[in-house]
mmCIF file with all atom_site columns, C-alpha atoms in Angstrom:
data_model
loop_
_atom_site.group_PDB
_atom_site.id
_atom_site.type_symbol
_atom_site.label_atom_id
_atom_site.label_alt_id
_atom_site.label_comp_id
_atom_site.label_asym_id
_atom_site.label_entity_id
_atom_site.label_seq_id
_atom_site.pdbx_PDB_ins_code
_atom_site.Cartn_x
_atom_site.Cartn_y
_atom_site.Cartn_z
_atom_site.occupancy
_atom_site.B_iso_or_equiv
_atom_site.pdbx_formal_charge
_atom_site.auth_seq_id
_atom_site.auth_comp_id
_atom_site.auth_asym_id
_atom_site.auth_atom_id
_atom_site.pdbx_PDB_model_num
ATOM 1  C CA . UNK H 1 1  ? 42.214 13.759 -57.327 1.00 0.00 ? 1  UNK H CA 1
ATOM 2  C CA . UNK H 1 2  ? 40.146 15.080 -54.476 1.00 0.00 ? 2  UNK H CA 1
ATOM 3  C CA . UNK H 1 3  ? 42.106 15.961 -51.413 1.00 0.00 ? 3  UNK H CA 1
ATOM 4  C CA . UNK H 1 4  ? 40.192 16.087 -48.196 1.00 0.00 ? 4  UNK H CA 1
ATOM 5  C CA . UNK H 1 5  ? 40.968 18.820 -45.747 1.00 0.00 ? 5  UNK H CA 1
ATOM 6  C CA . UNK H 1 6  ? 42.807 17.623 -42.681 1.00 0.00 ? 6  UNK H CA 1
ATOM 7  C CA . UNK H 1 7  ? 40.997 18.213 -39.413 1.00 0.00 ? 7  UNK H CA 1
ATOM 8  C CA . UNK H 1 8  ? 44.136 17.587 -37.432 1.00 0.00 ? 8  UNK H CA 1
ATOM 9  C CA . UNK H 1 9  ? 44.719 20.246 -34.797 1.00 0.00 ? 9  UNK H CA 1
ATOM 10 C CA . UNK H 1 10 ? 48.040 21.925 -35.397 1.00 0.00 ? 10 UNK H CA 1
ATOM 11 C CA . UNK H 1 11 ? 50.058 24.021 -33.032 1.00 0.00 ? 11 UNK H CA 1
ATOM 12 C CA . UNK H 1 12 ? 50.139 24.318 -29.292 1.00 0.00 ? 12 UNK H CA 1
ATOM 13 C CA . UNK H 1 13 ? 48.456 26.312 -26.564 1.00 0.00 ? 13 UNK H CA 1
ATOM 14 C CA . UNK H 1 14 ? 50.105 27.433 -23.375 1.00 0.00 ? 14 UNK H CA 1
ATOM 15 C CA . UNK H 1 15 ? 48.706 26.118 -20.146 1.00 0.00 ? 15 UNK H CA 1
ATOM 16 C CA . UNK H 1 16 ? 47.246 28.781 -17.893 1.00 0.00 ? 16 UNK H CA 1
ATOM 17 C CA . UNK H 1 17 ? 50.374 28.589 -15.736 1.00 0.00 ? 17 UNK H CA 1
ATOM 18 C CA . UNK H 1 18 ? 52.680 28.966 -18.746 1.00 0.00 ? 18 UNK H CA 1
ATOM 19 C CA . UNK H 1 19 ? 50.610 31.872 -20.047 1.00 0.00 ? 19 UNK H CA 1
ATOM 20 C CA . UNK H 1 20 ? 50.795 33.626 -16.660 1.00 0.00 ? 20 UNK H CA 1
ATOM 21 C CA . UNK H 1 21 ? 54.576 33.159 -16.571 1.00 0.00 ? 21 UNK H CA 1
ATOM 22 C CA . UNK H 1 22 ? 54.936 34.609 -20.059 1.00 0.00 ? 22 UNK H CA 1
ATOM 23 C CA . UNK H 1 23 ? 52.848 37.649 -19.135 1.00 0.00 ? 23 UNK H CA 1
ATOM 24 C CA . UNK H 1 24 ? 54.938 38.093 -15.987 1.00 0.00 ? 24 UNK H CA 1
ATOM 25 C CA . UNK H 1 25 ? 58.141 38.028 -18.075 1.00 0.00 ? 25 UNK H CA 1
ATOM 26 C CA . UNK H 1 26 ? 56.665 40.647 -20.425 1.00 0.00 ? 26 UNK H CA 1
ATOM 27 C CA . UNK H 1 27 ? 55.546 42.796 -17.470 1.00 0.00 ? 27 UNK H CA 1
ATOM 28 C CA . UNK H 1 28 ? 59.036 42.633 -15.970 1.00 0.00 ? 28 UNK H CA 1
ATOM 29 C CA . UNK H 1 29 ? 60.620 43.673 -19.273 1.00 0.00 ? 29 UNK H CA 1
ATOM 30 C CA . UNK H 1 30 ? 58.175 46.578 -19.565 1.00 0.00 ? 30 UNK H CA 1
ATOM 31 C CA . UNK H 1 31 ? 58.998 47.715 -16.040 1.00 0.00 ? 31 UNK H CA 1
ATOM 32 C CA . UNK H 1 32 ? 62.759 47.464 -16.488 1.00 0.00 ? 32 UNK H CA 1
ATOM 33 C CA . UNK H 1 33 ? 63.208 48.521 -20.096 1.00 0.00 ? 33 UNK H CA 1
ATOM 34 C CA . UNK H 1 34 ? 60.175 50.638 -20.954 1.00 0.00 ? 34 UNK H CA 1
ATOM 35 C CA . UNK H 1 35 ? 59.627 52.599 -17.704 1.00 0.00 ? 35 UNK H CA 1
ATOM 36 C CA . UNK H 1 36 ? 56.520 50.551 -16.927 1.00 0.00 ? 36 UNK H CA 1
ATOM 37 C CA . UNK H 1 37 ? 54.779 51.570 -20.145 1.00 0.00 ? 37 UNK H CA 1
ATOM 38 C CA . UNK H 1 38 ? 53.033 48.725 -21.950 1.00 0.00 ? 38 UNK H CA 1
ATOM 39 C CA . UNK H 1 39 ? 54.545 47.625 -25.227 1.00 0.00 ? 39 UNK H CA 1
ATOM 40 C CA . UNK H 1 40 ? 52.485 48.158 -28.368 1.00 0.00 ? 40 UNK H CA 1
ATOM 41 C CA . UNK H 1 41 ? 51.970 45.250 -30.751 1.00 0.00 ? 41 UNK H CA 1
ATOM 42 C CA . UNK H 1 42 ? 54.402 46.963 -33.109 1.00 0.00 ? 42 UNK H CA 1
ATOM 43 C CA . UNK H 1 43 ? 57.059 47.124 -30.372 1.00 0.00 ? 43 UNK H CA 1
ATOM 44 C CA . UNK H 1 44 ? 56.421 43.497 -29.470 1.00 0.00 ? 44 UNK H CA 1
ATOM 45 C CA . UNK H 1 45 ? 56.666 42.639 -33.155 1.00 0.00 ? 45 UNK H CA 1
ATOM 46 C CA . UNK H 1 46 ? 60.043 44.374 -33.438 1.00 0.00 ? 46 UNK H CA 1
ATOM 47 C CA . UNK H 1 47 ? 61.300 42.658 -30.312 1.00 0.00 ? 47 UNK H CA 1
ATOM 48 C CA . UNK H 1 48 ? 60.162 39.154 -31.273 1.00 0.00 ? 48 UNK H CA 1
ATOM 49 C CA . UNK H 1 49 ? 60.655 39.306 -35.029 1.00 0.00 ? 49 UNK H CA 1
ATOM 50 C CA . UNK H 1 50 ? 57.055 38.181 -35.520 1.00 0.00 ? 50 UNK H CA 1
ATOM 51 C CA . UNK H 1 51 ? 54.193 40.005 -37.185 1.00 0.00 ? 51 UNK H CA 1
ATOM 52 C CA . UNK H 1 52 ? 51.861 42.016 -34.934 1.00 0.00 ? 52 UNK H CA 1
ATOM 53 C CA . UNK H 1 53 ? 49.075 39.563 -35.845 1.00 0.00 ? 53 UNK H CA 1
ATOM 54 C CA . UNK H 1 54 ? 51.137 36.589 -34.670 1.00 0.00 ? 54 UNK H CA 1
ATOM 55 C CA . UNK H 1 55 ? 52.100 38.389 -31.457 1.00 0.00 ? 55 UNK H CA 1
ATOM 56 C CA . UNK H 1 56 ? 48.413 39.067 -30.881 1.00 0.00 ? 56 UNK H CA 1
ATOM 57 C CA . UNK H 1 57 ? 47.571 35.389 -31.387 1.00 0.00 ? 57 UNK H CA 1
ATOM 58 C CA . UNK H 1 58 ? 50.235 34.312 -28.895 1.00 0.00 ? 58 UNK H CA 1
ATOM 59 C CA . UNK H 1 59 ? 49.133 36.826 -26.253 1.00 0.00 ? 59 UNK H CA 1
ATOM 60 C CA . UNK H 1 60 ? 45.468 36.022 -26.789 1.00 0.00 ? 60 UNK H CA 1
ATOM 61 C CA . UNK H 1 61 ? 46.193 32.569 -25.419 1.00 0.00 ? 61 UNK H CA 1
ATOM 62 C CA . UNK H 1 62 ? 43.181 31.019 -27.150 1.00 0.00 ? 62 UNK H CA 1
ATOM 63 C CA . UNK H 1 63 ? 44.577 30.303 -30.607 1.00 0.00 ? 63 UNK H CA 1
ATOM 64 C CA . UNK H 1 64 ? 47.097 27.619 -31.392 1.00 0.00 ? 64 UNK H CA 1
ATOM 65 C CA . UNK H 1 65 ? 50.531 28.658 -32.596 1.00 0.00 ? 65 UNK H CA 1
ATOM 66 C CA . UNK H 1 66 ? 53.461 26.546 -33.666 1.00 0.00 ? 66 UNK H CA 1
ATOM 67 C CA . UNK H 1 67 ? 56.046 25.691 -31.045 1.00 0.00 ? 67 UNK H CA 1
ATOM 68 C CA . UNK H 1 68 ? 58.942 27.600 -32.716 1.00 0.00 ? 68 UNK H CA 1
ATOM 69 C CA . UNK H 1 69 ? 56.808 30.775 -32.666 1.00 0.00 ? 69 UNK H CA 1
ATOM 70 C CA . UNK H 1 70 ? 56.162 30.371 -28.960 1.00 0.00 ? 70 UNK H CA 1
ATOM 71 C CA . UNK H 1 71 ? 59.846 29.735 -28.322 1.00 0.00 ? 71 UNK H CA 1
ATOM 72 C CA . UNK H 1 72 ? 60.733 32.877 -30.285 1.00 0.00 ? 72 UNK H CA 1
ATOM 73 C CA . UNK H 1 73 ? 58.506 34.944 -27.992 1.00 0.00 ? 73 UNK H CA 1
ATOM 74 C CA . UNK H 1 74 ? 60.111 33.335 -24.939 1.00 0.00 ? 74 UNK H CA 1
ATOM 75 C CA . UNK H 1 75 ? 63.616 34.088 -26.227 1.00 0.00 ? 75 UNK H CA 1
ATOM 76 C CA . UNK H 1 76 ? 62.675 37.718 -26.873 1.00 0.00 ? 76 UNK H CA 1
ATOM 77 C CA . UNK H 1 77 ? 61.899 38.113 -23.177 1.00 0.00 ? 77 UNK H CA 1
ATOM 78 C CA . UNK H 1 78 ? 64.753 35.920 -21.934 1.00 0.00 ? 78 UNK H CA 1
ATOM 79 C CA . UNK H 1 79 ? 62.225 33.497 -20.516 1.00 0.00 ? 79 UNK H CA 1
ATOM 80 C CA . UNK H 1 80 ? 64.118 30.241 -20.040 1.00 0.00 ? 80 UNK H CA 1
ATOM 81 C CA . UNK H 1 81 ? 62.147 28.397 -17.420 1.00 0.00 ? 81 UNK H CA 1
ATOM 82 C CA . UNK H 1 82 ? 60.288 25.282 -18.338 1.00 0.00 ? 82 UNK H CA 1
ATOM 83 C CA . UNK H 1 83 ? 56.823 25.600 -19.724 1.00 0.00 ? 83 UNK H CA 1
ATOM 84 C CA . UNK H 1 84 ? 53.976 23.286 -20.551 1.00 0.00 ? 84 UNK H CA 1
ATOM 85 C CA . UNK H 1 85 ? 51.788 23.289 -23.605 1.00 0.00 ? 85 UNK H CA 1
ATOM 86 C CA . UNK H 1 86 ? 48.507 21.667 -24.546 1.00 0.00 ? 86 UNK H CA 1
ATOM 87 C CA . UNK H 1 87 ? 48.798 19.784 -27.805 1.00 0.00 ? 87 UNK H CA 1
#
């Protein structure tokens, strides 16, 4: 049996507005909890429970990630406002 590779696009991308809001939430957390010092990918990984590579993909904003991953990042920064995603 030959199985063809699916070309279906999986995952979601944040809209530019959603991405800006996420970065703002991260900036606020850095200012309040880390004395304004930027988090490293390792620190972000510890905080989100995701691998540094996955955190990098989310923050890059150009690669699709699954919705639960994105929600996990939002929860880590207590970001509860609505957000939009491109499917």
